[in-house]
Short mmCIF file of C-alpha atoms in Angstrom, two decimals:
data_model
loop_
_atom_site.label_atom_id
_atom_site.label_comp_id
_atom_site.label_asym_id
_atom_site.label_seq_id
_atom_site.Cartn_x
_atom_site.Cartn_y
_atom_site.Cartn_z
CA UNK Z 1 36.24 52.82 107.31
CA UNK Z 2 37.50 49.90 109.34
CA UNK Z 3 39.34 51.94 111.91
CA UNK Z 4 38.38 52.01 115.56
CA UNK Z 5 36.54 55.13 116.62
CA UNK Z 6 37.18 56.47 120.10
CA UNK Z 7 34.51 58.14 122.17
CA UNK Z 8 34.57 60.74 123.58
CA UNK Z 9 37.03 62.76 121.50
CA UNK Z 10 37.98 64.75 124.61
CA UNK Z 11 37.54 64.30 128.33
CA UNK Z 12 38.26 66.66 131.23
CA UNK Z 13 38.22 65.35 134.78
CA UNK Z 14 39.50 66.21 138.25
CA UNK Z 15 42.42 64.37 139.79
CA UNK Z 16 41.18 61.32 141.66
CA UNK Z 17 38.19 60.73 139.38
CA UNK Z 18 37.88 57.81 137.01
CA UNK Z 19 38.17 58.23 133.24
CA UNK Z 20 36.43 55.94 130.79
CA UNK Z 21 36.87 55.95 127.03
CA UNK Z 22 35.45 53.65 124.41
CA UNK Z 23 36.57 52.25 121.09
CA UNK Z 24 34.14 50.87 118.52
CA UNK Z 25 34.98 49.06 115.31
CA UNK Z 26 33.11 47.49 112.42
CA UNK Z 27 34.74 44.20 111.41
CA UNK Z 28 36.22 41.18 113.20
CA UNK Z 29 39.52 41.55 114.96
CA UNK Z 30 42.34 39.32 116.14
CA UNK Z 31 43.57 41.64 118.88
CA UNK Z 32 43.04 45.16 120.19
CA UNK Z 33 45.62 47.36 121.86
CA UNK Z 34 45.53 50.62 123.79
CA UNK Z 35 48.31 53.20 123.62
CA UNK Z 36 49.02 56.52 125.34
CA UNK Z 37 50.72 59.52 123.74
CA UNK Z 38 52.01 62.53 125.64
CA UNK Z 39 52.25 65.86 123.81
CA UNK Z 40 52.67 64.49 120.28
CA UNK Z 41 55.62 62.28 121.13
CA UNK Z 42 56.06 58.51 120.79
CA UNK Z 43 53.30 56.15 121.83
CA UNK Z 44 53.49 53.99 124.94
CA UNK Z 45 51.81 50.60 124.96
CA UNK Z 46 49.26 50.09 127.75
CA UNK Z 47 47.39 46.82 127.24
CA UNK Z 48 46.86 44.21 124.52
CA UNK Z 49 43.63 42.21 124.69
CA UNK Z 50 43.02 39.23 122.44
CA UNK Z 51 39.68 38.51 120.79
CA UNK Z 52 39.03 35.55 123.12
CA UNK Z 53 39.58 37.67 126.24
CA UNK Z 54 36.95 39.83 127.92
CA UNK Z 55 38.88 41.85 130.48
CA UNK Z 56 42.46 42.71 131.39
CA UNK Z 57 43.99 44.77 134.16
CA UNK Z 58 47.28 46.59 134.53
CA UNK Z 59 47.74 48.70 137.64
CA UNK Z 60 45.07 51.42 137.54
CA UNK Z 61 44.02 50.45 134.02
CA UNK Z 62 41.16 48.13 133.12
CA UNK Z 63 40.32 47.17 129.54
CA UNK Z 64 37.22 45.30 128.46
CA UNK Z 65 36.40 43.81 125.08
CA UNK Z 66 32.94 42.90 123.83
CA UNK Z 67 33.32 41.27 120.42
CA UNK Z 68 29.54 40.89 120.01
CA UNK Z 69 29.17 44.68 120.24
CA UNK Z 70 32.50 45.28 118.51
CA UNK Z 71 33.65 47.62 121.24
CA UNK Z 72 36.31 48.03 123.89
CA UNK Z 73 36.64 50.34 126.84
CA UNK Z 74 39.62 51.68 128.78
CA UNK Z 75 39.08 52.71 132.39
CA UNK Z 76 41.67 54.70 134.31
CA UNK Z 77 40.91 54.68 138.02
CA UNK Z 78 41.98 57.35 140.52
CA UNK Z 79 43.38 59.56 137.77
CA UNK Z 80 46.48 61.70 138.24
CA UNK Z 81 47.70 64.83 136.48
CA UNK Z 82 50.36 62.64 134.84
CA UNK Z 83 47.58 60.70 133.08
CA UNK Z 84 46.94 63.77 130.90
CA UNK Z 85 47.55 62.45 127.40
CA UNK Z 86 45.87 61.18 124.24
CA UNK Z 87 44.72 57.58 124.31
CA UNK Z 88 44.39 55.47 121.17
CA UNK Z 89 42.95 52.08 120.43
CA UNK Z 90 44.67 50.07 117.72
CA UNK Z 91 43.05 47.10 116.06
CA UNK Z 92 44.37 44.13 114.17
CA UNK Z 93 41.50 43.48 111.73
CA UNK Z 94 41.24 39.93 110.40
CA UNK Z 95 40.43 41.10 106.88
CA UNK Z 96 43.05 43.83 106.72
CA UNK Z 97 46.17 41.68 106.49
CA UNK Z 98 49.27 42.52 108.47
CA UNK Z 99 48.60 46.07 109.63
CA UNK Z 100 47.63 47.92 112.77
CA UNK Z 101 44.80 50.46 112.51
CA UNK Z 102 44.60 53.32 115.00
CA UNK Z 103 41.56 55.36 115.87
CA UNK Z 104 41.48 59.14 116.20
CA UNK Z 105 42.10 59.09 119.94
CA UNK Z 106 40.59 60.48 123.13
CA UNK Z 107 42.31 63.52 124.60
CA UNK Z 108 42.22 63.34 128.39
CA UNK Z 109 42.92 66.31 130.64
CA UNK Z 110 43.28 65.61 134.35
CA UNK Z 111 43.06 68.78 136.37
CA UNK Z 112 44.92 68.93 139.70
CA UNK D 6 68.79 48.77 126.99
CA UNK D 7 68.23 51.52 124.44
CA UNK D 8 64.71 51.94 123.13
CA UNK D 9 63.75 52.62 119.54
CA UNK D 10 65.71 55.54 118.17
CA UNK D 11 64.82 57.76 115.22
CA UNK D 12 66.73 60.40 113.32
CA UNK D 13 66.52 63.23 112.70
CA UNK D 14 64.15 64.57 115.36
CA UNK D 15 63.00 67.48 113.22
CA UNK D 16 63.25 68.22 109.53
CA UNK D 17 62.14 71.04 107.24
CA UNK D 18 61.85 70.43 103.49
CA UNK D 19 60.26 72.18 100.54
CA UNK D 20 57.70 70.76 98.15
CA UNK D 21 59.14 68.40 95.57
CA UNK D 22 62.15 67.43 97.63
CA UNK D 23 63.01 63.98 98.88
CA UNK D 24 63.45 62.91 102.51
CA UNK D 25 64.98 59.90 104.27
CA UNK D 26 64.04 59.04 107.83
CA UNK D 27 65.92 56.48 109.89
CA UNK D 28 64.98 54.07 112.65
CA UNK D 29 66.95 51.70 114.87
CA UNK D 30 64.86 49.04 116.62
CA UNK D 31 65.30 47.66 120.09
CA UNK D 32 68.12 45.13 120.16
CA UNK D 33 66.77 41.70 119.21
CA UNK D 34 63.66 43.04 117.49
CA UNK D 35 63.41 42.01 113.84
CA UNK D 36 60.20 43.86 112.97
CA UNK D 37 60.03 47.57 112.15
CA UNK D 38 56.82 49.43 111.30
CA UNK D 39 56.35 52.99 110.10
CA UNK D 40 53.41 55.28 110.84
CA UNK D 41 52.41 58.78 109.78
CA UNK D 42 50.58 60.93 112.31
CA UNK D 43 49.06 64.16 111.10
CA UNK D 44 48.37 66.72 113.81
CA UNK D 45 45.20 65.95 115.71
CA UNK D 46 44.76 62.47 114.23
CA UNK D 47 45.77 58.93 115.09
CA UNK D 48 48.80 57.26 113.52
CA UNK D 49 48.31 55.76 110.05
CA UNK D 50 50.15 52.55 109.18
CA UNK D 51 52.58 52.91 106.27
CA UNK D 52 54.80 49.78 106.17
CA UNK D 53 56.01 46.85 108.19
CA UNK D 54 59.27 45.03 107.54
CA UNK D 55 60.41 41.78 109.11
CA UNK D 56 63.72 40.09 108.34
CA UNK D 57 64.29 42.63 105.53
CA UNK D 58 61.05 41.74 103.75
CA UNK D 59 57.96 43.89 103.46
CA UNK D 60 55.20 42.15 105.39
CA UNK D 61 52.53 44.84 105.50
CA UNK D 62 51.57 47.97 103.56
CA UNK D 63 49.07 50.71 104.25
CA UNK D 64 47.22 52.95 101.81
CA UNK D 65 50.01 55.30 100.87
CA UNK D 66 51.15 56.34 97.37
CA UNK D 67 54.24 54.93 95.69
CA UNK D 68 56.14 58.07 96.69
CA UNK D 69 56.56 56.31 100.02
CA UNK D 70 59.08 53.47 100.18
CA UNK D 71 61.11 51.77 102.85
CA UNK D 72 63.75 49.18 103.38
CA UNK D 73 65.28 47.22 106.22
CA UNK D 74 68.95 46.48 106.61
CA UNK D 75 70.73 43.32 107.84
CA UNK D 76 71.07 44.88 111.31
CA UNK D 77 67.24 45.40 111.27
CA UNK D 78 67.46 49.18 111.16
CA UNK D 79 65.18 50.78 108.62
CA UNK D 80 64.78 53.78 106.36
CA UNK D 81 61.59 55.45 105.18
CA UNK D 82 61.89 57.43 101.96
CA UNK D 83 59.38 59.93 100.67
CA UNK D 84 59.80 61.40 97.19
CA UNK D 85 58.23 64.49 95.63
CA UNK D 86 57.13 65.89 98.98
CA UNK D 87 53.73 67.52 99.25
CA UNK D 88 52.50 69.95 101.89
CA UNK D 89 50.22 67.19 103.14
CA UNK D 90 53.23 65.03 104.02
CA UNK D 91 53.89 67.32 106.99
CA UNK D 92 53.45 65.05 109.99
CA UNK D 93 55.08 63.17 112.81
CA UNK D 94 56.62 59.97 111.45
CA UNK D 95 56.78 57.19 114.00
CA UNK D 96 58.74 54.00 113.93
CA UNK D 97 57.90 50.98 116.06
CA UNK D 98 59.70 47.71 116.64
CA UNK D 99 58.66 44.33 117.97
CA UNK D 100 59.91 40.74 117.98
CA UNK D 101 56.90 39.46 116.04
CA UNK D 102 56.34 39.37 112.27
CA UNK D 103 52.65 40.09 112.92
CA UNK D 104 52.15 43.72 113.92
CA UNK D 105 48.92 43.21 115.82
CA UNK D 106 50.07 40.21 117.79
CA UNK D 107 52.53 41.81 120.19
CA UNK D 108 53.34 45.11 121.84
CA UNK D 109 54.74 47.70 119.46
CA UNK D 110 57.56 49.78 120.96
CA UNK D 111 57.54 53.26 119.50
CA UNK D 112 60.36 55.71 118.97
CA UNK D 113 60.01 59.45 119.69
CA UNK D 114 59.28 60.24 116.06
CA UNK D 115 60.59 62.57 113.38
CA UNK D 116 58.62 65.75 112.87
CA UNK D 117 58.62 66.69 109.19
CA UNK D 118 57.49 70.08 107.97
CA UNK D 119 57.05 70.60 104.24
CA UNK D 120 56.96 74.22 103.09
#
């Protein structure tokens, strides 16, 4: 399938530690986005990175994109209990037309 | 400003019935997208509408249909419900006609249970 695949599927860390999750995909993209979802509710947009960008920051979040490896990573630094959520990458594949394709997500648990 | 709103929040139906879900986008946003999220999985793209026209469609059967009104609100209709249609249905709005180009603002979702 074309969808992005997140790795790991689940992550458990202590408060204050960093959390890193990865998203891999198979075909060329226009853009890639990361979203957070708390307890099965609506998604919150974190960062959008375009195919000609390599790195973007937003507060404690850092996203990288390597189009040669077809992968992206999301780093959360100095994690907090409130960062406990599921994180999804969403890709805008060039060949897929006008649609956004989400991966299966990484479930992050930050223990106080 | 109000965010994206969806109604109802929860819904229980039986197999074979029909359901209509509603979404109001953020004021000024002309694009509305619909997603289905089955428990434990990522959201799956169903439709995108911009200026009342369908601009994108995912791999869903014809039982799924949608429309957008002049005020940019939208309805998602599902006919002949199956047990597998049980899911969280999410609506997202944005200013752009291209879903992947800009931030998508999501509503809280409608949780549908089909018995």
